[in-house]
Amino acid sequence: MAKSEKRTIYYFTGTGNSLRAAQVVAKALGNAEIISMRCNPADVPATDSDVIGFVFPIYHWTLTEAVYEFISKLSINPNAYIFAVSTLCRINGYAFEVLDELLKQKGASLQYAKRIYSIANLCIVYPPFPSERGMIPKMESNLKKAANEIQNRRTNSYSKAGVLTRLLYPHTMPQYLSILHEIDKGFSVSESCISCGVCSHVCPRKNISIVNGSPTFSHNCSCCMACVAYCPTKAIQYRYPKEQRAVLDTFFTRRMNLPAKRKRYHHPYIAAQDLMLDRMRFD
Ligand SMILES: Cc1cc2nc3c(=O)[nH]c(=O)nc-3n(C[C@H](O)[C@H](O)[C@H](O)COP(=O)(O)O)c2cc1C
């Protein structure tokens, strides 16, 4: 890749895995900017970028709404080399095919896509797994390999949703997604809250404001876990609310509970301040 090329990587993250992935790729490419998908897509178009990347976590077997909406509205150079890196724990599902479809609507296409298995962060359902000690070095090494392939403009055919995912999706996810924005009704804040405002600054949906010293949720949640992961005093807890049980009561929702004692996870190399920057350059 020529040094003079313009390289732009857009990322979305809740707990830092995808931001770390974007950083590793940007460092390897050089002369690259990484931009958070929390920004307004009209303010950060990539019409003159020669290399464009999208780095995001998999939610609900596909792209999360914020990523979908951002890319839908983003202007890009259709002739750019376009790549995607997903971070996930198990099921990549429809993500790459949905992304490719969005790109096709802009006259472009997805040329390279990589899944990076990472630590599962949905701690309102389960304790984070597997252990950081084993997984972080593996992620770093797989990211370096992917960065090298991107540097060499490798192309590949992306993985698509498997048969089981296609069979199960219509019977599970739509109901769950119908309550997603209001999932934050289950958050509560304990006495250990110090009103520092970190939760509100790291939220990629601007869903949290501090009212009378206490985090208040506006029901536009993406369930990304940033607030619980980065709270310095573990003050944010979760219990699936009774009123939502009347709307949706499944095997999954019955397990939605975050006791104070449970370990929270965020990527060890990514601090809360990193999530607040929105743009970073790597020369
Ligand atoms: C709401 C939610 C839904 C998730 N759904 C999936 C999924 O469908 N498949 C999967 O493999 N991982 C899933 N995960 C795990 C994340 O994709 C994984 O931990 C990711 O690396 C988190 O990235 P981040 O640290 O950049 O936020 C989900 C996590 C959350 C918070």
Coordinates of C-alpha atoms and ligand atoms in Angstrom, one line a residue:
M1 CA 0.0 0.0 0.0
A2 CA 1.3 3.5 -0.9
K3 CA 2.1 5.7 2.1
S4 CA 0.2 8.6 0.5
E5 CA -3.1 6.7 0.5
K6 CA -5.9 7.9 2.7
R7 CA -7.0 5.2 5.1
T8 CA -10.1 5.4 7.3
I9 CA -11.4 2.9 9.8
Y10 CA -14.8 3.2 11.4
Y11 CA -15.4 1.4 14.6
F12 CA -18.1 0.7 17.1
T13 CA -17.3 -0.6 20.6
G14 CA -18.9 -1.2 24.0
T15 CA -16.2 -2.9 26.0
G16 CA -13.1 -2.1 23.9
N17 CA -12.5 -5.4 21.9
S18 CA -13.4 -3.7 18.6
L19 CA -11.6 -0.5 19.4
R20 CA -8.5 -2.5 20.2
A21 CA -9.0 -4.4 16.8
A22 CA -9.3 -1.0 15.0
Q23 CA -6.1 0.3 16.7
V24 CA -4.0 -2.8 15.8
V25 CA -5.0 -2.6 12.2
A26 CA -4.5 1.1 11.9
K27 CA -1.1 0.9 13.5
A28 CA 0.0 -1.8 11.0
L29 CA -1.4 0.2 8.0
G30 CA 0.1 3.5 9.1
N31 CA -1.2 6.9 7.9
A32 CA -4.7 5.8 9.1
E33 CA -7.4 7.5 11.1
I34 CA -9.9 5.6 13.2
I35 CA -13.3 7.2 13.8
S36 CA -16.0 6.1 16.1
M37 CA -19.4 5.3 14.7
R38 CA -20.9 7.4 17.5
C39 CA -20.0 10.4 15.3
N40 CA -22.6 11.8 12.8
P41 CA -21.8 10.0 9.5
A42 CA -22.4 13.3 7.6
D43 CA -19.4 14.8 9.5
V44 CA -17.0 12.0 8.7
P45 CA -17.5 10.9 5.1
A46 CA -14.9 8.7 3.3
T47 CA -15.4 9.9 -0.2
D48 CA -11.6 10.4 -0.7
S49 CA -10.4 7.4 1.3
D50 CA -8.5 4.7 -0.7
V51 CA -8.8 2.2 2.1
I52 CA -12.0 1.9 4.3
G53 CA -12.5 -0.4 7.2
F54 CA -15.4 -1.2 9.4
V55 CA -14.7 -2.8 12.8
F56 CA -17.6 -3.8 15.1
P57 CA -18.9 -6.3 17.6
I58 CA -21.5 -8.9 16.6
Y59 CA -24.8 -8.4 18.4
H60 CA -27.8 -10.7 18.0
W61 CA -26.2 -12.6 15.2
T62 CA -25.8 -9.5 13.0
L63 CA -24.8 -5.8 12.9
T64 CA -26.0 -3.8 15.8
E65 CA -28.5 -1.1 14.9
A66 CA -26.0 1.8 15.5
V67 CA -23.5 0.2 13.0
Y68 CA -26.3 -0.4 10.5
E69 CA -27.6 3.1 10.7
F70 CA -24.2 4.7 10.6
I71 CA -23.0 2.8 7.5
S72 CA -26.4 3.4 5.7
K73 CA -25.9 7.1 6.0
L74 CA -22.1 7.2 5.3
S75 CA -20.8 8.5 2.0
I76 CA -17.8 6.5 0.8
N77 CA -15.5 6.1 -2.2
P78 CA -17.0 3.1 -4.0
N79 CA -13.6 2.3 -5.6
A80 CA -11.8 2.0 -2.2
Y81 CA -10.4 -1.3 -0.9
I82 CA -13.1 -2.1 1.7
F83 CA -12.6 -4.5 4.6
A84 CA -14.5 -5.5 7.8
V85 CA -13.3 -7.0 11.1
S86 CA -15.9 -8.3 13.5
T87 CA -15.2 -9.2 17.1
L88 CA -17.4 -11.9 18.6
C89 CA -17.6 -14.9 20.9
R90 CA -19.3 -17.5 18.8
I91 CA -21.8 -16.6 16.1
N92 CA -21.1 -14.1 13.4
G93 CA -24.4 -14.8 11.7
Y94 CA -25.6 -12.3 9.0
A95 CA -23.2 -9.5 9.8
F96 CA -21.0 -9.6 6.7
E97 CA -23.8 -10.3 4.2
V98 CA -25.8 -7.4 5.7
L99 CA -22.8 -5.1 5.4
D100 CA -22.0 -6.2 1.9
E101 CA -25.6 -5.5 0.9
L102 CA -25.3 -2.0 2.4
L103 CA -22.1 -1.4 0.5
K104 CA -23.7 -2.7 -2.8
Q105 CA -26.3 0.0 -2.4
K106 CA -23.5 2.5 -2.6
G107 CA -21.9 0.9 -5.6
A108 CA -19.1 -0.7 -3.5
S109 CA -18.5 -4.2 -2.1
L110 CA -16.9 -5.9 0.8
Q111 CA -13.5 -7.3 -0.3
Y112 CA -12.1 -8.8 2.8
A113 CA -13.8 -9.8 6.1
K114 CA -12.3 -11.4 9.2
R115 CA -13.8 -12.7 12.4
I116 CA -11.7 -12.2 15.6
Y117 CA -12.9 -14.4 18.4
S118 CA -12.8 -12.3 21.6
I119 CA -14.0 -12.2 25.1
A120 CA -17.8 -12.5 25.5
N121 CA -18.9 -9.3 27.2
L122 CA -22.7 -9.7 27.8
C123 CA -22.2 -9.8 31.5
I124 CA -25.9 -9.1 32.3
V125 CA -26.4 -12.7 31.1
Y126 CA -23.2 -14.6 31.9
P127 CA -19.8 -13.9 33.5
P128 CA -17.2 -12.9 30.8
F129 CA -15.4 -15.8 29.1
P130 CA -12.9 -17.2 28.3
S131 CA -10.2 -15.9 30.6
E132 CA -8.3 -12.8 29.6
R133 CA -4.9 -14.5 30.3
G134 CA -5.4 -17.0 27.5
M135 CA -7.6 -14.9 25.1
I136 CA -5.9 -11.5 24.9
P137 CA -2.6 -12.8 23.5
K138 CA -4.6 -14.9 21.0
M139 CA -6.7 -11.9 19.9
E140 CA -3.5 -9.8 19.5
S141 CA -1.9 -12.5 17.3
N142 CA -5.0 -13.0 15.1
L143 CA -5.4 -9.2 14.7
K144 CA -1.8 -8.9 13.6
K145 CA -2.3 -11.6 11.0
A146 CA -5.5 -9.9 9.8
A147 CA -3.7 -6.5 9.7
N148 CA -1.0 -8.1 7.6
E149 CA -3.5 -9.5 5.1
I150 CA -5.3 -6.1 4.9
Q151 CA -1.9 -4.4 4.3
N152 CA -1.4 -6.7 1.4
R153 CA -4.9 -6.0 0.1
R154 CA -6.0 -9.6 0.4
T155 CA -9.5 -10.4 -0.7
N156 CA -11.7 -13.3 0.5
S157 CA -15.2 -14.5 0.4
Y158 CA -16.9 -13.7 3.7
S159 CA -18.7 -16.2 6.0
K160 CA -22.5 -16.3 5.8
A161 CA -25.1 -17.2 8.4
G162 CA -25.2 -21.0 9.0
V163 CA -28.3 -23.1 8.5
L164 CA -29.1 -23.3 12.2
T165 CA -28.9 -19.5 12.6
R166 CA -31.2 -19.0 9.6
L167 CA -33.7 -21.5 11.1
L168 CA -33.6 -20.1 14.6
Y169 CA -33.3 -16.3 13.9
P170 CA -37.0 -15.6 13.0
H171 CA -38.2 -17.4 16.1
T172 CA -35.9 -15.7 18.6
M173 CA -34.3 -12.4 17.7
P174 CA -37.2 -10.2 16.4
Q175 CA -39.0 -10.5 19.8
Y176 CA -35.9 -9.8 21.7
L177 CA -35.0 -6.8 19.4
S178 CA -38.4 -5.4 19.9
I179 CA -37.6 -4.7 23.6
L180 CA -33.9 -3.9 23.1
H181 CA -34.0 -0.1 23.5
E182 CA -35.9 -0.4 26.7
I183 CA -33.7 -3.1 28.2
D184 CA -32.1 -0.3 30.2
K185 CA -35.3 -0.3 32.4
G186 CA -33.5 -3.1 34.3
F187 CA -30.5 -1.0 35.3
S188 CA -30.3 0.3 38.8
V189 CA -27.5 2.2 40.5
S190 CA -26.2 1.3 44.0
E191 CA -25.0 3.5 46.8
S192 CA -21.4 3.1 45.6
C193 CA -22.1 5.5 42.6
I194 CA -19.8 8.4 42.9
S195 CA -21.5 10.5 40.2
C196 CA -18.4 10.6 38.1
G197 CA -20.3 10.6 34.8
V198 CA -18.1 7.9 33.2
C199 CA -21.1 5.8 32.2
S200 CA -22.6 8.8 30.4
H201 CA -19.3 9.6 28.5
V202 CA -18.7 6.0 27.4
C203 CA -22.2 5.3 26.2
P204 CA -22.1 5.1 22.4
R205 CA -25.9 6.0 22.1
K206 CA -25.8 9.1 24.4
N207 CA -28.4 7.2 26.4
I208 CA -27.2 8.2 29.9
S209 CA -27.4 11.5 31.5
I210 CA -26.5 12.4 35.1
V211 CA -29.6 13.8 36.8
N212 CA -29.2 15.0 40.5
G213 CA -26.0 13.1 40.6
S214 CA -27.4 9.8 39.4
P215 CA -27.2 8.0 36.0
T216 CA -30.6 8.2 34.2
F217 CA -31.3 6.0 31.2
S218 CA -33.3 7.3 28.2
H219 CA -34.5 4.0 26.7
N220 CA -32.3 4.2 23.6
C221 CA -30.0 1.4 24.8
S222 CA -28.0 -0.8 22.5
C223 CA -27.1 -3.2 25.4
C224 CA -23.3 -2.7 24.7
M225 CA -22.2 -3.1 28.3
A226 CA -20.0 0.0 28.2
C227 CA -21.6 1.6 31.3
V228 CA -21.4 -1.5 33.5
A229 CA -17.9 -2.4 32.2
Y230 CA -16.3 1.1 32.8
C231 CA -18.1 2.1 36.0
P232 CA -15.2 2.5 38.4
T233 CA -17.2 1.4 41.5
K234 CA -19.4 -1.4 39.9
A235 CA -22.4 0.7 40.9
I236 CA -24.5 -0.2 37.9
Q237 CA -26.5 -3.4 38.3
Y238 CA -29.2 -5.2 36.3
R239 CA -32.3 -7.2 36.8
Y240 CA -34.7 -7.9 33.9
P241 CA -37.8 -5.8 34.9
K242 CA -41.0 -7.5 35.9
E243 CA -43.1 -5.3 33.5
Q244 CA -41.0 -6.6 30.5
R245 CA -41.7 -10.2 31.5
A246 CA -45.3 -9.6 30.4
V247 CA -44.0 -8.6 26.9
L248 CA -41.1 -11.1 26.6
D249 CA -40.3 -14.0 28.9
T250 CA -37.9 -16.4 27.4
F251 CA -35.1 -18.8 28.5
F252 CA -32.7 -15.9 27.7
T253 CA -34.5 -13.0 29.3
R254 CA -35.0 -15.0 32.5
R255 CA -31.2 -15.1 32.8
M256 CA -30.7 -11.4 32.5
N257 CA -29.4 -10.4 35.9
L258 CA -26.1 -8.7 36.9
P259 CA -25.4 -9.1 40.6
A260 CA -22.9 -6.7 42.2
K261 CA -20.4 -9.6 42.8
R262 CA -20.2 -10.7 39.1
K263 CA -17.0 -9.8 37.3
R264 CA -17.4 -7.1 34.6
Y265 CA -15.2 -7.0 31.5
H266 CA -13.6 -4.4 29.3
H267 CA -10.5 -4.9 27.2
P268 CA -7.5 -4.5 29.4
Y269 CA -5.7 -2.2 26.9
I270 CA -8.6 0.2 26.4
A271 CA -9.4 2.8 29.1
A272 CA -12.6 4.7 29.5
Q273 CA -10.8 7.8 28.2
D274 CA -10.1 6.0 24.9
L275 CA -13.9 5.6 24.3
M276 CA -14.4 9.3 24.7
L277 CA -12.0 10.4 22.0
D278 CA -14.0 9.5 18.8
R279 CA -11.1 10.1 16.4
M280 CA -7.4 8.9 16.6
R281 CA -4.6 9.1 14.1
F282 CA -1.9 6.4 13.5
D283 CA 1.0 7.6 11.4
Ligands
LIG1 C1 -26.0 -7.3 23.3 C2 -24.9 -8.2 22.8 C3 -25.2 -9.2 21.9 C4 -24.2 -10.1 21.5 N1 -24.4 -11.0 20.5 C5 -23.5 -11.8 20.1 C6 -23.7 -12.7 19.0 O1 -24.8 -12.8 18.4 N2 -22.7 -13.5 18.6 C7 -21.5 -13.5 19.2 O2 -20.6 -14.3 18.8 N3 -21.2 -12.7 20.2 C8 -22.2 -11.8 20.7 N4 -21.9 -10.9 21.7 C9 -20.5 -10.8 22.2 C10 -19.7 -9.7 21.6 O3 -19.9 -9.7 20.2 C11 -18.2 -9.7 21.9 O4 -18.0 -9.8 23.2 C12 -17.5 -8.5 21.3 O5 -16.2 -8.7 21.1 C13 -17.7 -7.2 22.1 O6 -17.0 -6.2 21.4 P1 -16.7 -4.8 22.1 O7 -15.8 -5.0 23.3 O8 -16.0 -4.0 21.0 O9 -18.0 -4.1 22.5 C14 -22.9 -10.0 22.1 C15 -22.6 -9.0 23.0 C16 -23.6 -8.1 23.4 C17 -23.3 -7.1 24.4

